[in-house]
mmCIF file of C-alpha atoms in Angstrom:
data_model
loop_
_atom_site.group_PDB
_atom_site.id
_atom_site.type_symbol
_atom_site.label_atom_id
_atom_site.label_comp_id
_atom_site.label_asym_id
_atom_site.label_seq_id
_atom_site.Cartn_x
_atom_site.Cartn_y
_atom_site.Cartn_z
ATOM 1 C CA MET A 1 -1.440 34.481 181.613
ATOM 2 C CA THR A 2 1.062 34.882 184.479
ATOM 3 C CA THR A 3 -0.543 35.088 187.922
ATOM 4 C CA HIS A 4 1.594 36.004 190.946
ATOM 5 C CA THR A 5 -0.958 35.190 193.743
ATOM 6 C CA ILE A 6 0.355 37.293 197.160
ATOM 7 C CA GLY A 7 -0.609 35.788 200.492
ATOM 8 C CA ILE A 8 -2.005 38.996 202.727
ATOM 9 C CA ILE A 9 -2.548 38.532 206.419
ATOM 10 C CA MET A 10 -5.014 41.115 207.362
ATOM 11 C CA ASN A 11 -5.078 41.826 211.064
ATOM 12 C CA GLY A 12 -7.591 44.440 212.295
ATOM 13 C CA VAL A 13 -10.164 44.187 209.795
ATOM 14 C CA THR A 14 -13.040 44.225 211.591
ATOM 15 C CA GLY A 15 -12.808 47.129 212.748
ATOM 16 C CA ARG A 16 -14.629 50.267 210.578
ATOM 17 C CA MET A 17 -11.435 51.658 208.594
ATOM 18 C CA GLY A 18 -10.170 47.993 208.321
ATOM 19 C CA THR A 19 -13.970 46.376 207.244
ATOM 20 C CA ASN A 20 -15.093 48.969 204.439
ATOM 21 C CA GLN A 21 -11.964 50.730 203.017
ATOM 22 C CA HIS A 22 -8.971 48.164 203.102
ATOM 23 C CA LEU A 23 -11.321 44.769 202.968
ATOM 24 C CA LEU A 24 -14.343 45.840 201.069
ATOM 25 C CA ARG A 25 -13.211 48.712 198.957
ATOM 26 C CA SER A 26 -9.538 47.355 197.750
ATOM 27 C CA ILE A 27 -8.754 43.994 198.220
ATOM 28 C CA LYS A 28 -12.456 42.646 197.477
ATOM 29 C CA ALA A 29 -12.461 45.181 194.819
ATOM 30 C CA ILE A 30 -9.439 44.321 193.480
ATOM 31 C CA ILE A 31 -9.884 40.663 193.411
ATOM 32 C CA GLU A 32 -13.460 40.967 191.812
ATOM 33 C CA GLN A 33 -11.489 43.086 188.880
ATOM 34 C CA GLY A 34 -9.534 39.764 187.958
ATOM 35 C CA GLY A 35 -6.417 41.512 189.909
ATOM 36 C CA VAL A 36 -3.739 44.332 189.221
ATOM 37 C CA LYS A 37 -3.353 44.248 185.842
ATOM 38 C CA ILE A 38 0.543 44.799 185.287
ATOM 39 C CA SER A 39 0.279 44.016 181.476
ATOM 40 C CA SER A 40 -2.239 42.152 178.973
ATOM 41 C CA ASP A 41 -0.869 38.825 180.351
ATOM 42 C CA GLU A 42 0.140 39.196 183.824
ATOM 43 C CA VAL A 43 -1.748 39.877 187.020
ATOM 44 C CA ILE A 44 -1.206 40.426 190.664
ATOM 45 C CA MET A 45 -4.048 38.357 192.665
ATOM 46 C CA PRO A 46 -4.565 39.080 196.603
ATOM 47 C CA ASP A 47 -4.756 36.280 198.201
ATOM 48 C CA PRO A 48 -6.170 37.666 202.162
ATOM 49 C CA ILE A 49 -6.793 35.794 205.516
ATOM 50 C CA LEU A 50 -8.565 37.481 208.315
ATOM 51 C CA VAL A 51 -7.225 37.911 211.545
ATOM 52 C CA GLY A 52 -9.048 38.878 214.575
ATOM 53 C CA ARG A 53 -9.458 38.255 218.271
ATOM 54 C CA ASN A 54 -13.574 37.972 217.676
ATOM 55 C CA GLU A 55 -14.428 34.721 215.677
ATOM 56 C CA ALA A 56 -18.245 35.364 214.902
ATOM 57 C CA LYS A 57 -16.918 38.979 213.885
ATOM 58 C CA LEU A 58 -14.358 37.298 211.247
ATOM 59 C CA GLN A 59 -17.263 34.909 210.111
ATOM 60 C CA ALA A 60 -19.881 37.811 209.515
ATOM 61 C CA LEU A 61 -16.863 39.028 207.828
ATOM 62 C CA CYS A 62 -16.052 36.479 205.569
ATOM 63 C CA LYS A 63 -19.393 36.054 204.408
ATOM 64 C CA GLN A 64 -19.729 39.784 203.405
ATOM 65 C CA SER A 65 -16.791 39.929 201.563
ATOM 66 C CA GLY A 66 -16.670 36.788 200.211
ATOM 67 C CA VAL A 67 -13.301 35.829 201.420
ATOM 68 C CA GLN A 68 -13.126 32.454 202.614
ATOM 69 C CA LYS A 69 -9.991 32.268 205.341
ATOM 70 C CA TYR A 70 -9.710 33.568 209.066
ATOM 71 C CA THR A 71 -8.116 32.866 212.162
ATOM 72 C CA THR A 72 -7.836 34.080 215.527
ATOM 73 C CA ASP A 73 -4.282 32.313 216.107
ATOM 74 C CA LEU A 74 -1.705 34.965 214.328
ATOM 75 C CA GLU A 75 1.138 33.294 215.303
ATOM 76 C CA SER A 76 -0.003 30.447 212.920
ATOM 77 C CA VAL A 77 -0.459 32.798 209.862
ATOM 78 C CA MET A 78 2.511 34.251 210.556
ATOM 79 C CA SER A 79 4.928 30.673 209.987
ATOM 80 C CA ASP A 80 3.141 29.869 206.760
ATOM 81 C CA SER A 81 5.325 30.744 204.046
ATOM 82 C CA HIS A 82 2.348 31.825 201.788
ATOM 83 C CA TYR A 83 1.953 34.915 203.165
ATOM 84 C CA GLN A 84 4.163 37.488 202.224
ATOM 85 C CA ILE A 85 2.466 40.757 203.743
ATOM 86 C CA TYR A 86 1.431 41.726 207.072
ATOM 87 C CA PHE A 87 -1.164 44.314 207.261
ATOM 88 C CA ASP A 88 -2.126 45.682 210.123
ATOM 89 C CA ALA A 89 -5.595 48.086 210.865
ATOM 90 C CA GLN A 90 -5.512 47.241 214.534
ATOM 91 C CA VAL A 91 -5.873 50.092 217.229
ATOM 92 C CA THR A 92 -2.530 52.272 217.245
ATOM 93 C CA GLY A 93 -1.634 50.413 220.491
ATOM 94 C CA ARG A 94 -1.408 47.080 219.371
ATOM 95 C CA ARG A 95 0.344 48.223 216.547
ATOM 96 C CA ALA A 96 4.091 48.099 216.851
ATOM 97 C CA ALA A 97 4.414 44.711 218.639
ATOM 98 C CA ALA A 98 2.267 42.801 215.878
ATOM 99 C CA VAL A 99 4.606 44.451 213.362
ATOM 100 C CA LYS A 100 7.556 43.548 215.059
ATOM 101 C CA LYS A 101 6.361 39.700 215.172
ATOM 102 C CA ALA A 102 5.780 39.992 211.368
ATOM 103 C CA ILE A 103 9.096 41.412 210.687
ATOM 104 C CA GLU A 104 10.491 38.727 212.509
ATOM 105 C CA ALA A 105 8.675 36.255 210.222
ATOM 106 C CA GLY A 106 10.243 38.019 207.163
ATOM 107 C CA LYS A 107 6.473 39.624 206.251
ATOM 108 C CA HIS A 108 6.700 42.736 204.378
ATOM 109 C CA ILE A 109 5.015 45.305 206.398
ATOM 110 C CA TYR A 110 1.800 47.878 205.233
ATOM 111 C CA CYS A 111 0.273 49.333 207.788
ATOM 112 C CA GLU A 112 -2.334 52.090 208.847
ATOM 113 C CA LYS A 113 -1.356 55.472 210.696
ATOM 114 C CA PRO A 114 -0.369 56.192 213.369
ATOM 115 C CA THR A 115 2.734 53.365 212.716
ATOM 116 C CA GLY A 116 3.277 53.854 216.639
ATOM 117 C CA THR A 117 2.539 55.715 219.773
ATOM 118 C CA THR A 118 5.879 57.096 219.669
ATOM 119 C CA THR A 119 8.091 58.748 217.260
ATOM 120 C CA GLU A 120 10.907 56.388 218.417
ATOM 121 C CA GLU A 121 8.233 53.308 218.510
ATOM 122 C CA ALA A 122 7.378 54.227 214.788
ATOM 123 C CA LEU A 123 11.065 54.812 213.408
ATOM 124 C CA GLU A 124 12.133 51.775 215.465
ATOM 125 C CA LEU A 125 9.778 50.204 212.664
ATOM 126 C CA TYR A 126 11.459 51.157 209.632
ATOM 127 C CA ASP A 127 14.765 50.240 211.195
ATOM 128 C CA LEU A 128 13.598 46.703 211.832
ATOM 129 C CA ALA A 129 11.998 46.408 208.161
ATOM 130 C CA THR A 130 14.628 47.738 206.439
ATOM 131 C CA LYS A 131 17.803 46.293 208.007
ATOM 132 C CA ALA A 132 15.755 42.931 207.693
ATOM 133 C CA GLY A 133 15.474 43.546 203.983
ATOM 134 C CA LEU A 134 11.655 43.826 203.405
ATOM 135 C CA LYS A 135 9.731 46.138 201.904
ATOM 136 C CA ASN A 136 7.409 48.238 203.797
ATOM 137 C CA GLY A 137 4.675 51.062 203.466
ATOM 138 C CA VAL A 138 1.985 53.184 205.447
ATOM 139 C CA VAL A 139 -1.771 54.064 204.523
ATOM 140 C CA GLN A 140 -1.413 57.844 203.094
ATOM 141 C CA ASP A 141 -4.862 57.385 201.226
ATOM 142 C CA LYS A 142 -5.654 61.362 200.893
ATOM 143 C CA LEU A 143 -2.622 61.871 198.464
ATOM 144 C CA TRP A 144 -5.504 59.691 196.182
ATOM 145 C CA LEU A 145 -8.269 61.837 196.619
ATOM 146 C CA PRO A 146 -9.811 63.151 193.469
ATOM 147 C CA GLY A 147 -9.627 66.577 194.906
ATOM 148 C CA LEU A 148 -6.106 66.406 195.821
ATOM 149 C CA VAL A 149 -5.339 64.721 192.687
ATOM 150 C CA LYS A 150 -6.663 67.613 191.004
ATOM 151 C CA LEU A 151 -4.376 70.065 193.066
ATOM 152 C CA LYS A 152 -1.330 68.309 192.297
ATOM 153 C CA ARG A 153 -2.029 68.729 188.515
ATOM 154 C CA LEU A 154 -2.789 72.577 188.706
ATOM 155 C CA MET A 155 1.014 72.880 190.554
ATOM 156 C CA GLU A 156 2.264 71.037 187.466
ATOM 157 C CA ALA A 157 0.647 73.245 185.313
ATOM 158 C CA GLY A 158 2.262 76.297 187.073
ATOM 159 C CA PHE A 159 -1.401 77.465 187.596
ATOM 160 C CA PHE A 160 -0.947 79.026 191.089
ATOM 161 C CA GLY A 161 2.510 80.979 190.650
ATOM 162 C CA LYS A 162 4.232 81.041 193.660
ATOM 163 C CA ILE A 163 2.262 79.006 196.443
ATOM 164 C CA LEU A 164 1.757 81.559 199.304
ATOM 165 C CA SER A 165 -0.635 79.861 201.842
ATOM 166 C CA VAL A 166 -2.589 76.385 202.500
ATOM 167 C CA ARG A 167 -5.999 76.145 204.357
ATOM 168 C CA GLY A 168 -7.290 73.280 205.419
ATOM 169 C CA GLU A 169 -10.543 72.942 207.429
ATOM 170 C CA PHE A 170 -11.555 69.232 208.148
ATOM 171 C CA GLY A 171 -14.275 67.527 210.806
ATOM 172 C CA TYR A 172 -18.005 66.850 211.217
ATOM 173 C CA TRP A 173 -19.908 66.983 214.012
ATOM 174 C CA VAL A 174 -19.707 63.709 215.995
ATOM 175 C CA PHE A 175 -22.850 63.112 217.979
ATOM 176 C CA GLU A 176 -22.058 62.522 221.943
ATOM 177 C CA GLY A 177 -23.878 59.582 221.876
ATOM 178 C CA THR A 178 -26.707 60.336 224.736
ATOM 179 C CA SER A 179 -29.858 60.098 222.054
ATOM 180 C CA ILE A 180 -27.968 60.123 218.979
ATOM 181 C CA PRO A 181 -25.428 57.737 218.636
ATOM 182 C CA ALA A 182 -22.036 58.451 218.171
ATOM 183 C CA GLN A 183 -20.701 57.917 214.813
ATOM 184 C CA ARG A 184 -16.914 57.395 215.671
ATOM 185 C CA PRO A 185 -15.534 54.881 218.182
ATOM 186 C CA SER A 186 -15.314 55.778 221.813
ATOM 187 C CA TRP A 187 -11.762 55.313 222.387
ATOM 188 C CA ASN A 188 -11.022 58.314 219.756
ATOM 189 C CA TYR A 189 -11.962 60.423 222.776
ATOM 190 C CA ARG A 190 -9.583 58.465 225.519
ATOM 191 C CA LYS A 191 -5.808 59.265 225.554
ATOM 192 C CA GLU A 192 -5.068 56.405 228.027
ATOM 193 C CA ASP A 193 -6.380 54.266 224.553
ATOM 194 C CA ASP A 194 -4.279 56.482 222.374
ATOM 195 C CA GLY A 195 -7.375 58.838 221.538
ATOM 196 C CA GLY A 196 -6.981 62.358 220.467
ATOM 197 C CA ILE A 197 -7.535 64.198 217.281
ATOM 198 C CA ILE A 198 -4.345 65.668 217.275
ATOM 199 C CA VAL A 199 -2.896 62.066 216.777
ATOM 200 C CA ASP A 200 -5.010 61.191 214.390
ATOM 201 C CA MET A 201 -4.897 64.110 211.660
ATOM 202 C CA LEU A 202 -1.450 65.418 212.476
ATOM 203 C CA CYS A 203 -0.424 62.459 210.976
ATOM 204 C CA HIS A 204 -2.419 63.051 207.695
ATOM 205 C CA TRP A 205 -1.452 66.541 207.649
ATOM 206 C CA ARG A 206 2.235 65.750 207.619
ATOM 207 C CA TYR A 207 2.040 63.689 204.376
ATOM 208 C CA VAL A 208 0.167 66.214 202.286
ATOM 209 C CA LEU A 209 2.098 68.757 203.328
ATOM 210 C CA ASP A 210 4.977 67.072 202.387
ATOM 211 C CA ASN A 211 4.242 65.659 199.236
ATOM 212 C CA LEU A 212 2.267 68.661 197.683
ATOM 213 C CA PHE A 213 2.954 71.457 199.466
ATOM 214 C CA GLY A 214 6.774 71.309 200.941
ATOM 215 C CA LYS A 215 8.422 70.063 203.971
ATOM 216 C CA VAL A 216 7.233 70.819 207.520
ATOM 217 C CA LYS A 217 10.075 72.763 209.249
ATOM 218 C CA ALA A 218 7.673 74.248 212.145
ATOM 219 C CA VAL A 219 4.207 74.036 214.337
ATOM 220 C CA SER A 220 2.214 76.110 216.594
ATOM 221 C CA CYS A 221 -0.721 74.040 217.528
ATOM 222 C CA LEU A 222 -3.387 74.357 219.952
ATOM 223 C CA GLY A 223 -5.978 71.571 220.847
ATOM 224 C CA ALA A 224 -8.705 71.416 223.051
ATOM 225 C CA THR A 225 -11.939 69.153 224.679
ATOM 226 C CA HIS A 226 -14.980 70.678 223.922
ATOM 227 C CA ILE A 227 -16.850 67.601 224.614
ATOM 228 C CA PRO A 228 -16.348 66.909 228.644
ATOM 229 C CA GLU A 229 -18.285 63.934 228.469
ATOM 230 C CA ARG A 230 -19.658 61.337 225.803
ATOM 231 C CA VAL A 231 -21.972 57.726 226.015
ATOM 232 C CA ASP A 232 -19.829 55.097 224.524
ATOM 233 C CA GLU A 233 -20.816 51.842 222.565
ATOM 234 C CA ASN A 234 -22.414 49.998 225.724
ATOM 235 C CA GLY A 235 -24.214 53.094 226.613
ATOM 236 C CA ASN A 236 -21.712 53.805 229.698
ATOM 237 C CA THR A 237 -21.135 57.818 230.118
ATOM 238 C CA TYR A 238 -17.387 58.247 230.032
ATOM 239 C CA LYS A 239 -14.830 61.333 230.951
ATOM 240 C CA CYS A 240 -13.012 62.630 227.802
ATOM 241 C CA THR A 241 -9.678 62.785 228.154
ATOM 242 C CA ALA A 242 -8.262 63.137 225.214
ATOM 243 C CA ASP A 243 -8.945 66.536 222.309
ATOM 244 C CA ASP A 244 -11.599 66.398 220.077
ATOM 245 C CA ALA A 245 -10.218 69.630 218.007
ATOM 246 C CA CYS A 246 -6.934 71.055 217.244
ATOM 247 C CA TYR A 247 -6.142 74.149 215.564
ATOM 248 C CA ALA A 248 -2.371 74.162 213.970
ATOM 249 C CA THR A 249 -0.835 76.619 212.087
ATOM 250 C CA PHE A 250 2.712 75.108 210.190
ATOM 251 C CA GLU A 251 5.902 76.901 208.425
ATOM 252 C CA LEU A 252 6.993 74.787 205.988
ATOM 253 C CA GLU A 253 9.671 74.617 203.037
ATOM 254 C CA GLY A 254 9.759 77.711 200.620
ATOM 255 C CA ASP A 255 8.172 80.465 203.150
ATOM 256 C CA VAL A 256 4.474 78.680 202.737
ATOM 257 C CA VAL A 257 2.157 78.752 205.717
ATOM 258 C CA ALA A 258 -0.786 76.342 206.262
ATOM 259 C CA HIS A 259 -3.180 76.210 208.619
ATOM 260 C CA PHE A 260 -5.553 73.184 209.166
ATOM 261 C CA ASN A 261 -8.557 73.260 211.696
ATOM 262 C CA SER A 262 -9.656 69.798 212.513
ATOM 263 C CA SER A 263 -12.505 69.207 214.573
ATOM 264 C CA TRP A 264 -15.470 66.610 215.639
ATOM 265 C CA THR A 265 -17.328 69.615 217.451
ATOM 266 C CA VAL A 266 -18.063 71.685 214.303
ATOM 267 C CA ARG A 267 -20.767 71.705 211.750
ATOM 268 C CA VAL A 268 -20.365 71.983 208.338
ATOM 269 C CA ARG A 269 -20.734 74.470 206.100
ATOM 270 C CA ARG A 270 -18.581 74.442 203.242
ATOM 271 C CA ASP A 271 -18.241 72.359 199.740
ATOM 272 C CA ASP A 272 -17.273 68.982 201.720
ATOM 273 C CA LEU A 273 -16.013 67.060 205.523
ATOM 274 C CA LEU A 274 -12.671 68.146 204.139
ATOM 275 C CA THR A 275 -11.563 71.490 202.268
ATOM 276 C CA LEU A 276 -8.308 72.802 201.113
ATOM 277 C CA GLN A 277 -7.426 76.509 199.877
ATOM 278 C CA VAL A 278 -4.383 77.101 198.148
ATOM 279 C CA ASP A 279 -3.593 80.454 197.465
ATOM 280 C CA GLY A 280 -0.807 81.473 195.093
ATOM 281 C CA THR A 281 0.584 84.472 193.181
ATOM 282 C CA HIS A 282 -1.586 83.928 190.197
ATOM 283 C CA GLY A 283 -4.648 82.110 191.150
ATOM 284 C CA SER A 284 -6.110 80.215 194.060
ATOM 285 C CA ALA A 285 -8.276 76.663 194.264
ATOM 286 C CA VAL A 286 -10.199 74.915 196.855
ATOM 287 C CA ALA A 287 -10.825 71.299 196.984
ATOM 288 C CA GLY A 288 -12.712 68.897 198.245
ATOM 289 C CA LEU A 289 -12.490 65.212 199.032
ATOM 290 C CA ARG A 290 -13.643 64.517 195.013
ATOM 291 C CA ASP A 291 -14.308 68.676 193.516
ATOM 292 C CA CYS A 292 -12.118 71.389 192.887
ATOM 293 C CA TYR A 293 -12.534 74.724 192.169
ATOM 294 C CA VAL A 294 -10.498 77.775 190.807
ATOM 295 C CA GLN A 295 -9.796 81.243 190.549
ATOM 296 C CA HIS A 296 -7.490 82.648 188.457
ATOM 297 C CA TYR A 297 -5.794 86.362 188.826
ATOM 298 C CA GLY A 298 -7.741 87.806 186.147
ATOM 299 C CA ASN A 299 -10.931 86.165 187.669
ATOM 300 C CA THR A 300 -10.430 88.044 190.728
ATOM 301 C CA PRO A 301 -12.693 90.671 191.835
ATOM 302 C CA LYS A 302 -11.766 94.009 193.655
ATOM 303 C CA PRO A 303 -14.027 94.083 196.589
ATOM 304 C CA VAL A 304 -13.979 97.379 198.947
ATOM 305 C CA TRP A 305 -15.028 97.119 202.822
ATOM 306 C CA ASN A 306 -18.367 98.882 203.283
ATOM 307 C CA PRO A 307 -20.532 96.884 205.723
ATOM 308 C CA ASP A 308 -23.240 99.444 205.745
ATOM 309 C CA ILE A 309 -24.647 97.756 202.507
ATOM 310 C CA PRO A 310 -25.701 93.823 200.958
ATOM 311 C CA GLN A 311 -22.524 92.707 199.211
ATOM 312 C CA PRO A 312 -22.715 93.498 195.975
ATOM 313 C CA ILE A 313 -20.261 91.301 194.718
ATOM 314 C CA PRO A 314 -21.567 87.400 194.246
ATOM 315 C CA PHE A 315 -17.979 85.794 195.379
ATOM 316 C CA PHE A 316 -19.156 82.036 194.655
ATOM 317 C CA ASP A 317 -19.538 82.870 191.180
ATOM 318 C CA GLY A 318 -15.973 84.235 190.170
ATOM 319 C CA TRP A 319 -14.801 80.316 190.784
ATOM 320 C CA SER A 320 -14.879 77.476 188.310
ATOM 321 C CA LYS A 321 -14.937 73.608 188.547
ATOM 322 C CA VAL A 322 -12.347 71.713 187.555
ATOM 323 C CA PRO A 323 -13.502 69.266 184.986
ATOM 324 C CA GLU A 324 -13.385 65.425 185.320
ATOM 325 C CA GLN A 325 -10.108 64.736 183.136
ATOM 326 C CA GLU A 326 -9.096 61.503 184.968
ATOM 327 C CA ILE A 327 -10.728 58.562 186.318
ATOM 328 C CA TYR A 328 -10.277 58.185 189.957
ATOM 329 C CA ASP A 329 -10.455 55.112 191.552
ATOM 330 C CA ASN A 330 -11.224 54.538 195.510
ATOM 331 C CA ALA A 331 -7.804 56.270 197.115
ATOM 332 C CA PHE A 332 -7.251 53.079 199.564
ATOM 333 C CA LYS A 333 -7.536 50.578 196.563
ATOM 334 C CA ALA A 334 -5.053 52.864 194.788
ATOM 335 C CA GLN A 335 -2.348 52.687 197.080
ATOM 336 C CA TRP A 336 -2.725 49.206 197.914
ATOM 337 C CA GLU A 337 -2.460 48.368 194.050
ATOM 338 C CA LEU A 338 0.677 50.526 193.861
ATOM 339 C CA PHE A 339 2.243 48.370 196.711
ATOM 340 C CA LEU A 340 1.326 45.357 195.500
ATOM 341 C CA LYS A 341 3.122 46.586 192.040
ATOM 342 C CA HIS A 342 6.221 47.516 194.800
ATOM 343 C CA ILE A 343 5.986 44.078 196.380
ATOM 344 C CA VAL A 344 6.233 41.959 192.485
ATOM 345 C CA LYS A 345 7.604 43.988 190.629
ATOM 346 C CA ASP A 346 9.764 46.153 192.934
ATOM 347 C CA GLU A 347 8.252 49.384 191.493
ATOM 348 C CA PRO A 348 9.220 52.781 193.624
ATOM 349 C CA PHE A 349 7.042 53.206 196.614
ATOM 350 C CA PRO A 350 8.305 55.904 198.577
ATOM 351 C CA TRP A 351 5.348 55.899 201.299
ATOM 352 C CA ASP A 352 7.160 53.696 203.179
ATOM 353 C CA LEU A 353 7.062 53.323 207.270
ATOM 354 C CA LYS A 354 10.186 56.158 207.534
ATOM 355 C CA ALA A 355 7.267 58.627 206.370
ATOM 356 C CA GLY A 356 4.647 57.178 208.717
ATOM 357 C CA ALA A 357 7.383 57.827 211.425
ATOM 358 C CA ARG A 358 7.227 61.387 210.517
ATOM 359 C CA GLY A 359 3.473 61.511 211.038
ATOM 360 C CA VAL A 360 3.758 60.131 214.299
ATOM 361 C CA GLN A 361 6.687 62.869 215.152
ATOM 362 C CA LEU A 362 4.319 65.930 213.851
ATOM 363 C CA ALA A 363 1.483 64.699 216.389
ATOM 364 C CA GLU A 364 4.142 64.466 219.132
ATOM 365 C CA LYS A 365 5.638 68.211 218.189
ATOM 366 C CA GLY A 366 1.718 69.405 217.904
ATOM 367 C CA LEU A 367 1.399 68.222 221.589
ATOM 368 C CA GLU A 368 4.429 69.621 222.554
ATOM 369 C CA SER A 369 3.596 72.836 221.238
ATOM 370 C CA TRP A 370 0.219 72.677 222.669
ATOM 371 C CA GLU A 371 1.267 72.024 225.984
ATOM 372 C CA LYS A 372 4.590 74.357 226.111
ATOM 373 C CA ARG A 373 2.008 77.339 224.325
ATOM 374 C CA GLN A 374 4.914 78.150 221.844
ATOM 375 C CA TRP A 375 6.166 77.067 218.569
ATOM 376 C CA VAL A 376 8.226 73.852 217.832
ATOM 377 C CA ASP A 377 10.773 73.058 215.117
ATOM 378 C CA VAL A 378 10.666 69.860 213.126
ATOM 379 C CA GLN A 379 13.777 67.812 212.719
ATOM 380 C CA GLU A 380 14.464 65.990 209.638
ATOM 381 C CA LEU A 381 14.353 62.306 211.019
#
C-alpha cells in the first residue's frame, strides 16, 4: 500500500465552522476512514496541525478530535517543509495576510470564503499563488449538498427544458441574545469586523449560480439592518452596523433570472433552511439541503383565481420526491477529498482562488447596488 502523507496547517479551526465542518466532519473523518482512497493500493492520509491564538482552546480541540499536534506559533509551521497545505478558516480580516505568508513559504492554499475583504485583495491572492506555481482552492461547499446534486442531475437529464428562473430562500431567526443566546457570533452584525449577510451569502450564491445555472451578468440588491441592537458573547449590548437581511435579483447568461432572499431575521415555514426553486418550460423542482421535489409539465395543475372559496387544489400533492440514487457524503469533506487528490495526483480542481475572488466581487457589487439603489453590471475578472 502506497500512502501519501500530506501535512496540513489548519489555522482558525477553533471557530464554529472550522471545528465542526473542516476538522471534525472532514479531516478527522478522512483519517478515521483510512485516508482518501485513490486505488486499491494507494491512499492519501492528511496529517494536520492545529493553529490558533488560544492554547487552551487548541488543547481541548486536540482532545476532542484526536489530533495530536497544535501550536500558537504560525511562523514555526510555515517554515516546516512537512506541511504542504495551508488552510485558513479565520475571520475574513485576518485571512489575506496569513495566506500571503503561506504563499511566500511555498504552501499550497485552501481557504474559506470570503477570501478577502475586497475584490482586489482576493484577486491578488490568486495572482500570487499562481505566479508561485502553487495549487489553490476555495471552499464552495454547497455544490456538494445532496439537494443541489439532485438538481444538477435533473439538469443533466434535460428535465427542466429551458430554465426560466431560480428562486432561493435562505435563513432563519437568529436570536438577539437578550433572553435566548444568539446562535451566530456577534461579529457577523458589525460592519467594522467584516460582518454582514451580503458579504457572507453573496459569495455562496455566486458559485451556486455560476456552476449550475449560468454566469452572473448583473445584480440588483437591497440590504437591511432589521434588528438595530443585539447582545454579544459577554452579555454586552452592541449596535448592529452590518446588514442582517439581503434581497437580491441576478441576471444570468441565457436570460435566466435568479432571486435570493437571505435573512437572519426570518422564521422558517419551508422545507429547509435553504430552498431553491427552479422553474423551466418542461418542469420545476424545489431543492433543500438534502431533499428535492419535482413537478413535471404533465403534472402541473391548472388553478383559477377565486378567493371567495377555499382552495380546491392540494398543491403539495402534485410534487414527487426525487429518490436517493447516490451516496452523499458531507459536502465539506467531499471537496476536501477532491482538493487532496488535486495536490497528490493533479486531478482537476476548478474551484480556485479566482473563483473565490468572483464571490467577493459579487458581494461588493451587491453593496454598491444597495448604496446606489440601481442595477450594477458584474464584469469578468
